Amino acid sequence: MIRLFYCFLIVNQIVLLSQWQNVYAANRKEIAVVKSQFDRIEKVLKRFRIPYSMIQCRDLEEGETYKNYRAIFFPCGIDNPIETNVNILSRGTSLQAVILKKDFSEINKEKIYTNIKSYIKGGGAGYFSGYSYEFLQGAFNVFKFHDNFPNMGIPGKITAFLKKDLLCYKRKIRANLFMSHSGWIAIESVKEADVLAEGLYKTSRGEKFGPLISIFKRGDGEALYTSYHNCGHNMELLRYIIFRISYKYLLDRIVHKAWKWEQKPDTAIVDSIQKWEKIRSYYLHLATGENTIYITSDMGLFQVDIYDMNENLILSRDSSERDFHINIDVEFDSSYLLRLYPSSPREKGAYAILSAEGLRILPHFNKGLLVFTIVIIILIIIWISRMIGPRKYAGRARKL
């Protein structure tokens, strides 16, 4: 019985060790941005000092491409339309000929869909915006569109309603967005996703309501889709998006810790304090009773202050480690304000924060207790069956 219990713990440790190796291997990989026409997300990455490499859409056909990157950005307009691959010969106002460029090659979208699906389920992180929806749709079939027509959006202002982690990140329930072009992708609903922003907007067929930013968790990875990608407006929103995708491995690191202690993960934040900042503040949801706040970073040390919604300081911690946790017991199920200060202004790197609900007793305590209980029940059943079952006699048959 005891041997079975220890075998269970050993197997769990082997599984966890494998997961941890995958998480720590991810930070050694790079970030890729697929060259696009419309969404220049590389400008945002450069602004926040996140290194990346540029790749071509045709590179996505090769499965080996995905093995080199922990995150891939699929911006709006990565699939060049046919008109960008032709040369037009004219004389005055007379059209003489239309010729395909020599280096033109049509991409195999079905192959790319398959590769994206394997990449995300295998632990990769993907950013998809605008017209790149078709690659996410081809891989996972997650979108439903108004009147079955994706390109329904028209230019104008949108009031977005923020939810879940994005609400905690921005500390506002609303965000003003501006869509600058016609035909942007208006979505009616998404399947098996966390909707982070939704809004009421005008379309070519009247006012519609639907999700604007969503996260799709598939296998060990996740994909984030946004209809909004205006780099010149509401930079804080794009900041949340790029850090969530670029440094997903940091979040994975502390989510695995919460699972190890059988806690329920709640608010998740991935961010960085920039050179022009001295502090970052977020909301965290904490449930009544015992909670743990996990913080991890590859660079820099931090001081953490926790306040209630009345600005009363309830906890302060100055850590000497890059990977640490804080246990906190609260009386009310509510949002709490977390303020993060860099201990050294010269060492500022990306970090992840996670609040998790539940009491830390022992790693895998409930699982181990369940296995132990099952073993006891089996032994009791065997013992009872031997006590009340018919006895069997052995020996030689007596000769008559």
Short mmCIF file of C-alpha atoms in Angstrom, two decimals:
data_model
loop_
_atom_site.label_atom_id
_atom_site.label_comp_id
_atom_site.label_asym_id
_atom_site.label_seq_id
_atom_site.Cartn_x
_atom_site.Cartn_y
_atom_site.Cartn_z
CA MET A 1 0.00 0.00 0.00
CA ILE A 2 2.73 2.46 1.00
CA ARG A 3 4.77 1.40 -2.04
CA LEU A 4 1.84 2.23 -4.32
CA PHE A 5 1.53 5.66 -2.72
CA TYR A 6 5.22 6.38 -3.26
CA CYS A 7 5.05 5.10 -6.84
CA PHE A 8 2.24 7.56 -7.51
CA LEU A 9 4.33 10.47 -6.15
CA ILE A 10 7.37 9.42 -8.19
CA VAL A 11 5.35 9.26 -11.43
CA ASN A 12 3.91 12.72 -10.72
CA GLN A 13 7.37 14.15 -10.09
CA ILE A 14 8.62 12.70 -13.40
CA VAL A 15 5.67 14.30 -15.26
CA LEU A 16 6.26 17.65 -13.51
CA LEU A 17 9.99 17.53 -14.24
CA SER A 18 9.23 16.99 -17.92
CA GLN A 19 6.84 19.95 -17.90
CA TRP A 20 9.40 22.16 -16.16
CA GLN A 21 12.06 21.23 -18.71
CA ASN A 22 9.71 22.27 -21.53
CA VAL A 23 8.94 25.57 -19.79
CA TYR A 24 12.58 26.48 -19.19
CA ALA A 25 13.58 25.39 -22.71
CA ALA A 26 11.07 27.88 -24.14
CA ASN A 27 12.97 30.93 -22.90
CA ARG A 28 15.96 29.94 -25.02
CA LYS A 29 13.93 30.19 -28.21
CA GLU A 30 13.27 33.35 -30.20
CA ILE A 31 10.18 35.24 -31.33
CA ALA A 32 9.13 35.42 -34.98
CA VAL A 33 7.01 37.98 -36.81
CA VAL A 34 5.56 37.03 -40.18
CA LYS A 35 6.00 39.88 -42.67
CA SER A 36 2.64 41.55 -43.29
CA GLN A 37 1.00 44.37 -45.23
CA PHE A 38 -1.26 46.02 -42.67
CA ASP A 39 -0.47 45.26 -39.01
CA ARG A 40 3.08 46.41 -38.22
CA ILE A 41 3.19 44.75 -34.82
CA GLU A 42 7.00 44.72 -34.99
CA LYS A 43 6.91 48.45 -34.21
CA VAL A 44 5.22 47.70 -30.88
CA LEU A 45 7.71 44.91 -30.12
CA LYS A 46 10.58 47.30 -30.85
CA ARG A 47 9.05 50.01 -28.62
CA PHE A 48 9.02 47.63 -25.67
CA ARG A 49 12.48 46.22 -26.43
CA ILE A 50 11.32 42.70 -27.27
CA PRO A 51 13.75 41.08 -29.77
CA TYR A 52 12.29 39.26 -32.78
CA SER A 53 13.13 37.81 -36.19
CA MET A 54 11.21 38.40 -39.42
CA ILE A 55 10.04 35.43 -41.49
CA GLN A 56 7.99 35.07 -44.69
CA CYS A 57 4.56 33.54 -45.05
CA ARG A 58 5.99 30.79 -47.24
CA ASP A 59 8.23 29.75 -44.34
CA LEU A 60 5.10 28.64 -42.48
CA GLU A 61 4.72 25.68 -44.82
CA GLU A 62 7.81 24.06 -43.28
CA GLY A 63 7.21 22.29 -39.96
CA GLU A 64 10.84 22.87 -38.95
CA THR A 65 10.23 26.63 -38.88
CA TYR A 66 8.01 26.41 -35.81
CA LYS A 67 10.58 24.51 -33.74
CA ASN A 68 12.82 27.57 -33.60
CA TYR A 69 10.34 29.94 -31.93
CA ARG A 70 8.53 30.12 -28.60
CA ALA A 71 6.06 32.67 -30.02
CA ILE A 72 5.00 33.58 -33.55
CA PHE A 73 3.11 36.73 -34.57
CA PHE A 74 0.72 36.27 -37.50
CA PRO A 75 -0.30 39.91 -38.19
CA CYS A 76 -3.05 41.16 -40.46
CA GLY A 77 -2.09 40.81 -44.12
CA ILE A 78 0.54 38.06 -44.12
CA ASP A 79 -1.04 36.41 -47.18
CA ASN A 80 -0.25 38.68 -50.12
CA PRO A 81 -3.19 39.02 -52.56
CA ILE A 82 -2.69 38.10 -56.19
CA GLU A 83 -2.54 41.76 -57.30
CA THR A 84 0.73 42.25 -55.40
CA ASN A 85 2.39 39.49 -57.42
CA VAL A 86 1.80 40.81 -60.93
CA ASN A 87 3.59 43.27 -63.22
CA ILE A 88 1.38 45.48 -65.35
CA LEU A 89 2.76 46.64 -68.71
CA SER A 90 1.08 49.72 -70.19
CA ARG A 91 1.65 52.32 -72.87
CA GLY A 92 0.00 55.61 -72.08
CA THR A 93 -3.56 54.76 -71.11
CA SER A 94 -3.46 51.44 -72.97
CA LEU A 95 -2.99 48.19 -71.03
CA GLN A 96 -0.52 45.97 -72.83
CA ALA A 97 -0.07 42.93 -70.57
CA VAL A 98 -0.42 41.54 -67.05
CA ILE A 99 2.42 39.16 -66.10
CA LEU A 100 2.99 37.15 -62.93
CA LYS A 101 6.24 37.94 -61.14
CA LYS A 102 8.96 35.33 -61.51
CA ASP A 103 9.22 34.69 -57.77
CA PHE A 104 5.46 34.21 -57.34
CA SER A 105 4.45 31.02 -55.59
CA GLU A 106 1.05 30.24 -54.12
CA ILE A 107 1.21 29.12 -50.51
CA ASN A 108 -0.29 25.85 -49.33
CA LYS A 109 -2.76 27.09 -46.72
CA GLU A 110 -3.93 23.64 -45.67
CA LYS A 111 -0.37 22.71 -44.79
CA ILE A 112 0.01 25.92 -42.78
CA TYR A 113 -3.26 25.26 -40.92
CA THR A 114 -1.95 21.83 -39.90
CA ASN A 115 1.40 23.26 -38.78
CA ILE A 116 -0.25 26.01 -36.71
CA LYS A 117 -2.50 23.49 -35.00
CA SER A 118 0.46 21.28 -34.05
CA TYR A 119 2.51 24.28 -32.93
CA ILE A 120 -0.14 25.70 -30.58
CA LYS A 121 -1.17 22.33 -29.12
CA GLY A 122 2.50 21.52 -28.56
CA GLY A 123 2.98 24.55 -26.31
CA GLY A 124 3.59 27.43 -28.70
CA ALA A 125 2.08 30.91 -28.43
CA GLY A 126 0.52 32.67 -31.40
CA TYR A 127 -0.71 36.20 -32.09
CA PHE A 128 -3.33 36.59 -34.82
CA SER A 129 -4.88 39.89 -35.89
CA GLY A 130 -7.33 41.13 -38.49
CA TYR A 131 -7.29 39.15 -41.73
CA SER A 132 -5.02 36.47 -40.30
CA TYR A 133 -8.18 35.10 -38.66
CA GLU A 134 -8.40 32.60 -41.53
CA PHE A 135 -5.23 30.82 -40.37
CA LEU A 136 -6.63 30.40 -36.85
CA GLN A 137 -10.01 29.41 -38.27
CA GLY A 138 -8.39 26.87 -40.58
CA ALA A 139 -6.44 25.36 -37.68
CA PHE A 140 -9.19 25.23 -35.01
CA ASN A 141 -12.54 26.40 -36.48
CA VAL A 142 -13.24 28.78 -33.59
CA PHE A 143 -15.13 31.74 -35.12
CA LYS A 144 -18.75 32.43 -35.94
CA PHE A 145 -19.45 35.56 -37.99
CA HIS A 146 -22.47 37.85 -38.29
CA ASP A 147 -24.51 36.68 -41.28
CA ASN A 148 -21.58 34.36 -42.07
CA PHE A 149 -19.61 37.36 -43.42
CA PRO A 150 -16.29 38.24 -41.69
CA ASN A 151 -15.44 41.61 -43.31
CA MET A 152 -18.41 43.56 -41.96
CA GLY A 153 -16.72 46.26 -39.87
CA ILE A 154 -16.68 49.93 -40.91
CA PRO A 155 -14.47 52.81 -39.68
CA GLY A 156 -15.38 54.48 -36.41
CA LYS A 157 -15.01 54.60 -32.64
CA ILE A 158 -15.75 51.58 -30.47
CA THR A 159 -16.19 51.40 -26.72
CA ALA A 160 -14.71 48.08 -25.70
CA PHE A 161 -15.73 46.38 -22.46
CA LEU A 162 -12.75 44.71 -20.83
CA LYS A 163 -13.00 41.43 -18.94
CA LYS A 164 -10.97 39.00 -16.82
CA ASP A 165 -7.18 39.40 -17.01
CA LEU A 166 -7.32 42.37 -19.38
CA LEU A 167 -9.62 44.24 -16.97
CA CYS A 168 -7.16 43.56 -14.13
CA TYR A 169 -4.25 44.69 -16.31
CA LYS A 170 -5.82 47.98 -17.44
CA ARG A 171 -7.75 48.55 -14.17
CA LYS A 172 -10.58 49.95 -16.28
CA ILE A 173 -13.77 48.33 -17.48
CA ARG A 174 -13.80 50.32 -20.72
CA ALA A 175 -11.33 51.23 -23.43
CA ASN A 176 -11.86 53.57 -26.39
CA LEU A 177 -10.75 52.04 -29.67
CA PHE A 178 -10.72 53.41 -33.20
CA MET A 179 -11.05 51.27 -36.30
CA SER A 180 -9.54 53.16 -39.23
CA HIS A 181 -10.51 51.00 -42.20
CA SER A 182 -13.51 49.31 -43.75
CA GLY A 183 -13.86 45.55 -43.87
CA TRP A 184 -12.27 44.83 -40.50
CA ILE A 185 -13.16 41.44 -39.03
CA ALA A 186 -16.34 41.57 -36.93
CA ILE A 187 -16.96 38.37 -34.97
CA GLU A 188 -20.30 37.23 -33.56
CA SER A 189 -18.94 34.61 -31.14
CA VAL A 190 -15.94 32.40 -30.39
CA LYS A 191 -15.79 28.76 -29.35
CA GLU A 192 -14.02 27.52 -26.20
CA ALA A 193 -12.18 30.78 -25.52
CA ASP A 194 -11.63 33.43 -22.85
CA VAL A 195 -13.10 36.67 -24.21
CA LEU A 196 -10.99 39.57 -22.90
CA ALA A 197 -12.73 42.44 -24.71
CA GLU A 198 -16.06 42.82 -26.46
CA GLY A 199 -17.99 45.76 -27.78
CA LEU A 200 -20.93 47.27 -29.65
CA TYR A 201 -19.92 48.55 -33.08
CA LYS A 202 -21.35 49.73 -36.39
CA THR A 203 -21.19 47.49 -39.43
CA SER A 204 -22.42 47.58 -43.00
CA ARG A 205 -25.58 45.87 -41.69
CA GLY A 206 -26.27 47.95 -38.61
CA GLU A 207 -25.03 47.75 -35.03
CA LYS A 208 -23.56 44.46 -33.87
CA PHE A 209 -22.08 43.15 -30.62
CA GLY A 210 -19.27 40.65 -30.31
CA PRO A 211 -15.78 39.76 -29.04
CA LEU A 212 -12.80 41.89 -30.04
CA ILE A 213 -9.94 40.15 -28.21
CA SER A 214 -9.94 36.48 -27.20
CA ILE A 215 -7.49 33.84 -25.96
CA PHE A 216 -7.80 30.25 -27.15
CA LYS A 217 -6.06 27.64 -25.00
CA ARG A 218 -5.39 24.44 -26.91
CA GLY A 219 -3.19 21.65 -25.59
CA ASP A 220 -0.16 23.18 -23.88
CA GLY A 221 -0.25 26.41 -25.89
CA GLU A 222 -2.47 29.35 -26.59
CA ALA A 223 -3.45 31.67 -29.42
CA LEU A 224 -4.62 35.25 -29.01
CA TYR A 225 -6.82 36.86 -31.65
CA THR A 226 -7.60 40.57 -31.90
CA SER A 227 -9.75 42.42 -34.40
CA TYR A 228 -8.03 45.62 -33.21
CA HIS A 229 -4.43 46.38 -34.17
CA ASN A 230 -4.10 50.16 -34.44
CA CYS A 231 -0.50 50.80 -33.36
CA GLY A 232 -1.06 54.53 -33.10
CA HIS A 233 -3.90 54.33 -30.57
CA ASN A 234 -4.35 52.75 -27.14
CA MET A 235 -0.81 51.42 -26.89
CA GLU A 236 -1.46 50.00 -23.41
CA LEU A 237 -3.88 47.47 -24.89
CA LEU A 238 -1.32 46.28 -27.43
CA ARG A 239 1.26 46.16 -24.65
CA TYR A 240 -0.83 43.59 -22.78
CA ILE A 241 -1.21 41.50 -25.93
CA ILE A 242 2.46 41.35 -26.96
CA PHE A 243 3.79 40.56 -23.47
CA ARG A 244 1.18 37.83 -22.93
CA ILE A 245 2.29 36.11 -26.13
CA SER A 246 6.02 36.88 -26.03
CA TYR A 247 6.59 35.71 -22.45
CA LYS A 248 4.01 32.99 -22.07
CA TYR A 249 6.75 30.68 -20.73
CA LEU A 250 7.03 32.84 -17.59
CA LEU A 251 3.33 32.41 -16.91
CA ASP A 252 3.57 28.67 -17.58
CA ARG A 253 6.30 28.47 -14.97
CA ILE A 254 4.07 29.70 -12.12
CA VAL A 255 0.87 28.08 -13.38
CA HIS A 256 2.62 24.70 -13.06
CA LYS A 257 3.53 25.63 -9.49
CA ALA A 258 -0.10 26.38 -8.65
CA TRP A 259 -1.15 23.03 -10.14
CA LYS A 260 1.56 21.28 -8.14
CA TRP A 261 0.03 22.68 -4.93
CA GLU A 262 -3.47 21.88 -6.28
CA GLN A 263 -4.56 25.51 -6.26
CA LYS A 264 -6.98 27.15 -8.66
CA PRO A 265 -5.23 29.75 -10.89
CA ASP A 266 -7.05 33.06 -11.20
CA THR A 267 -5.67 36.42 -12.37
CA ALA A 268 -2.66 36.19 -14.69
CA ILE A 269 -0.47 39.16 -15.67
CA VAL A 270 2.61 39.28 -17.93
CA ASP A 271 4.38 42.63 -18.26
CA SER A 272 7.61 44.60 -17.80
CA ILE A 273 8.54 47.88 -16.14
CA GLN A 274 9.96 50.14 -18.85
CA LYS A 275 12.81 52.64 -18.50
CA TRP A 276 10.36 55.55 -18.26
CA GLU A 277 8.40 53.90 -15.43
CA LYS A 278 9.02 53.48 -11.71
CA ILE A 279 5.99 51.36 -10.81
CA ARG A 280 3.29 49.15 -12.34
CA SER A 281 -0.13 48.53 -10.78
CA TYR A 282 -2.73 45.83 -11.41
CA TYR A 283 -5.90 44.40 -9.93
CA LEU A 284 -5.78 40.84 -8.62
CA HIS A 285 -8.82 38.78 -7.74
CA LEU A 286 -8.45 37.03 -4.38
CA ALA A 287 -11.05 34.62 -3.01
CA THR A 288 -12.17 34.50 0.60
CA GLY A 289 -9.64 32.52 2.66
CA GLU A 290 -6.18 31.34 1.64
CA ASN A 291 -4.56 32.57 -1.59
CA THR A 292 -1.07 32.60 -3.05
CA ILE A 293 0.46 35.26 -5.26
CA TYR A 294 3.25 33.85 -7.48
CA ILE A 295 5.80 36.13 -9.16
CA THR A 296 8.64 35.11 -11.46
CA SER A 297 11.14 36.96 -13.62
CA ASP A 298 14.26 36.24 -15.64
CA MET A 299 15.79 39.57 -14.64
CA GLY A 300 15.44 41.97 -11.72
CA LEU A 301 14.11 41.89 -8.16
CA PHE A 302 10.87 43.47 -7.01
CA GLN A 303 9.03 44.89 -4.05
CA VAL A 304 5.32 44.03 -3.86
CA ASP A 305 2.62 45.99 -2.00
CA ILE A 306 -0.97 44.73 -1.73
CA TYR A 307 -3.85 47.12 -0.99
CA ASP A 308 -7.57 46.64 -0.58
CA MET A 309 -9.97 48.71 -2.70
CA ASN A 310 -9.97 51.43 -0.03
CA GLU A 311 -6.20 51.88 -0.50
CA ASN A 312 -5.39 50.25 2.86
CA LEU A 313 -2.02 48.48 2.81
CA ILE A 314 -2.52 44.84 3.84
CA LEU A 315 0.86 43.33 2.83
CA SER A 316 4.33 44.41 1.72
CA ARG A 317 7.19 42.18 0.57
CA ASP A 318 10.68 43.01 -0.73
CA SER A 319 12.05 39.81 -2.22
CA SER A 320 15.68 38.86 -2.71
CA GLU A 321 14.72 36.18 -5.26
CA ARG A 322 13.43 36.38 -8.82
CA ASP A 323 11.05 33.49 -8.29
CA PHE A 324 8.94 33.77 -5.12
CA HIS A 325 5.43 33.52 -3.72
CA ILE A 326 3.35 35.28 -1.08
CA ASN A 327 0.65 33.54 0.96
CA ILE A 328 -2.20 35.83 1.88
CA ASP A 329 -5.45 35.27 3.78
CA VAL A 330 -8.29 37.69 2.95
CA GLU A 331 -11.71 38.11 4.53
CA PHE A 332 -13.63 39.12 1.40
CA ASP A 333 -13.85 37.80 -2.13
CA SER A 334 -12.82 40.90 -4.08
CA SER A 335 -10.28 42.63 -6.28
CA TYR A 336 -7.12 43.89 -4.61
CA LEU A 337 -4.52 46.37 -5.87
CA LEU A 338 -0.99 45.09 -6.44
CA ARG A 339 1.84 47.58 -6.90
CA LEU A 340 5.18 46.35 -8.20
CA TYR A 341 8.44 48.29 -7.78
CA PRO A 342 11.82 47.32 -9.29
CA SER A 343 14.44 46.94 -6.56
CA SER A 344 17.14 48.01 -9.02
CA PRO A 345 16.28 50.49 -11.81
CA ARG A 346 19.06 49.01 -13.95
CA GLU A 347 17.61 45.50 -13.92
CA LYS A 348 14.19 45.51 -15.52
CA GLY A 349 12.94 42.46 -17.33
CA ALA A 350 9.66 40.74 -18.17
CA TYR A 351 7.80 39.11 -15.31
CA ALA A 352 4.63 37.11 -14.68
CA ILE A 353 2.18 37.36 -11.78
CA LEU A 354 -0.47 34.81 -10.85
CA SER A 355 -3.04 34.73 -8.07
CA ALA A 356 -4.16 31.24 -7.08
CA GLU A 357 -6.93 30.17 -4.71
CA GLY A 358 -6.46 27.46 -2.08
CA LEU A 359 -4.38 26.40 0.90
CA ARG A 360 -0.82 25.10 0.34
CA ILE A 361 -0.50 21.91 2.40
CA LEU A 362 1.76 19.46 0.56
CA PRO A 363 2.47 19.08 -3.15
CA HIS A 364 -0.16 16.74 -4.66
CA PHE A 365 -1.71 16.30 -1.23
CA ASN A 366 -5.27 15.68 -2.45
CA LYS A 367 -4.13 13.36 -5.24
CA GLY A 368 -2.00 11.38 -2.84
CA LEU A 369 -4.83 11.24 -0.31
CA LEU A 370 -7.22 10.01 -3.01
CA VAL A 371 -4.83 7.23 -4.08
CA PHE A 372 -4.26 6.26 -0.45
CA THR A 373 -8.03 6.10 0.17
CA ILE A 374 -8.63 3.99 -2.94
CA VAL A 375 -5.90 1.53 -1.89
CA ILE A 376 -7.42 1.25 1.60
CA ILE A 377 -10.88 0.59 0.17
CA ILE A 378 -9.49 -2.11 -2.15
CA LEU A 379 -7.70 -3.80 0.75
CA ILE A 380 -10.85 -3.69 2.90
CA ILE A 381 -12.91 -5.23 0.09
CA ILE A 382 -10.33 -8.03 -0.32
CA TRP A 383 -10.28 -8.65 3.44
CA ILE A 384 -14.12 -8.76 3.68
CA SER A 385 -14.38 -11.11 0.69
CA ARG A 386 -11.96 -13.53 2.38
CA MET A 387 -13.81 -13.39 5.68
CA ILE A 388 -17.32 -14.03 4.36
CA GLY A 389 -16.52 -16.09 1.31
CA PRO A 390 -16.89 -19.92 1.24
CA ARG A 391 -13.87 -21.77 2.58
CA LYS A 392 -12.08 -24.16 0.32
CA TYR A 393 -10.60 -27.38 1.75
CA ALA A 394 -7.60 -29.08 0.33
CA GLY A 395 -6.33 -32.63 0.96
CA ARG A 396 -6.53 -36.19 -0.28
CA ALA A 397 -9.83 -37.77 -1.11
CA ARG A 398 -10.66 -40.57 1.36
CA LYS A 399 -10.86 -44.05 -0.13
CA LEU A 400 -14.10 -45.96 0.45
#
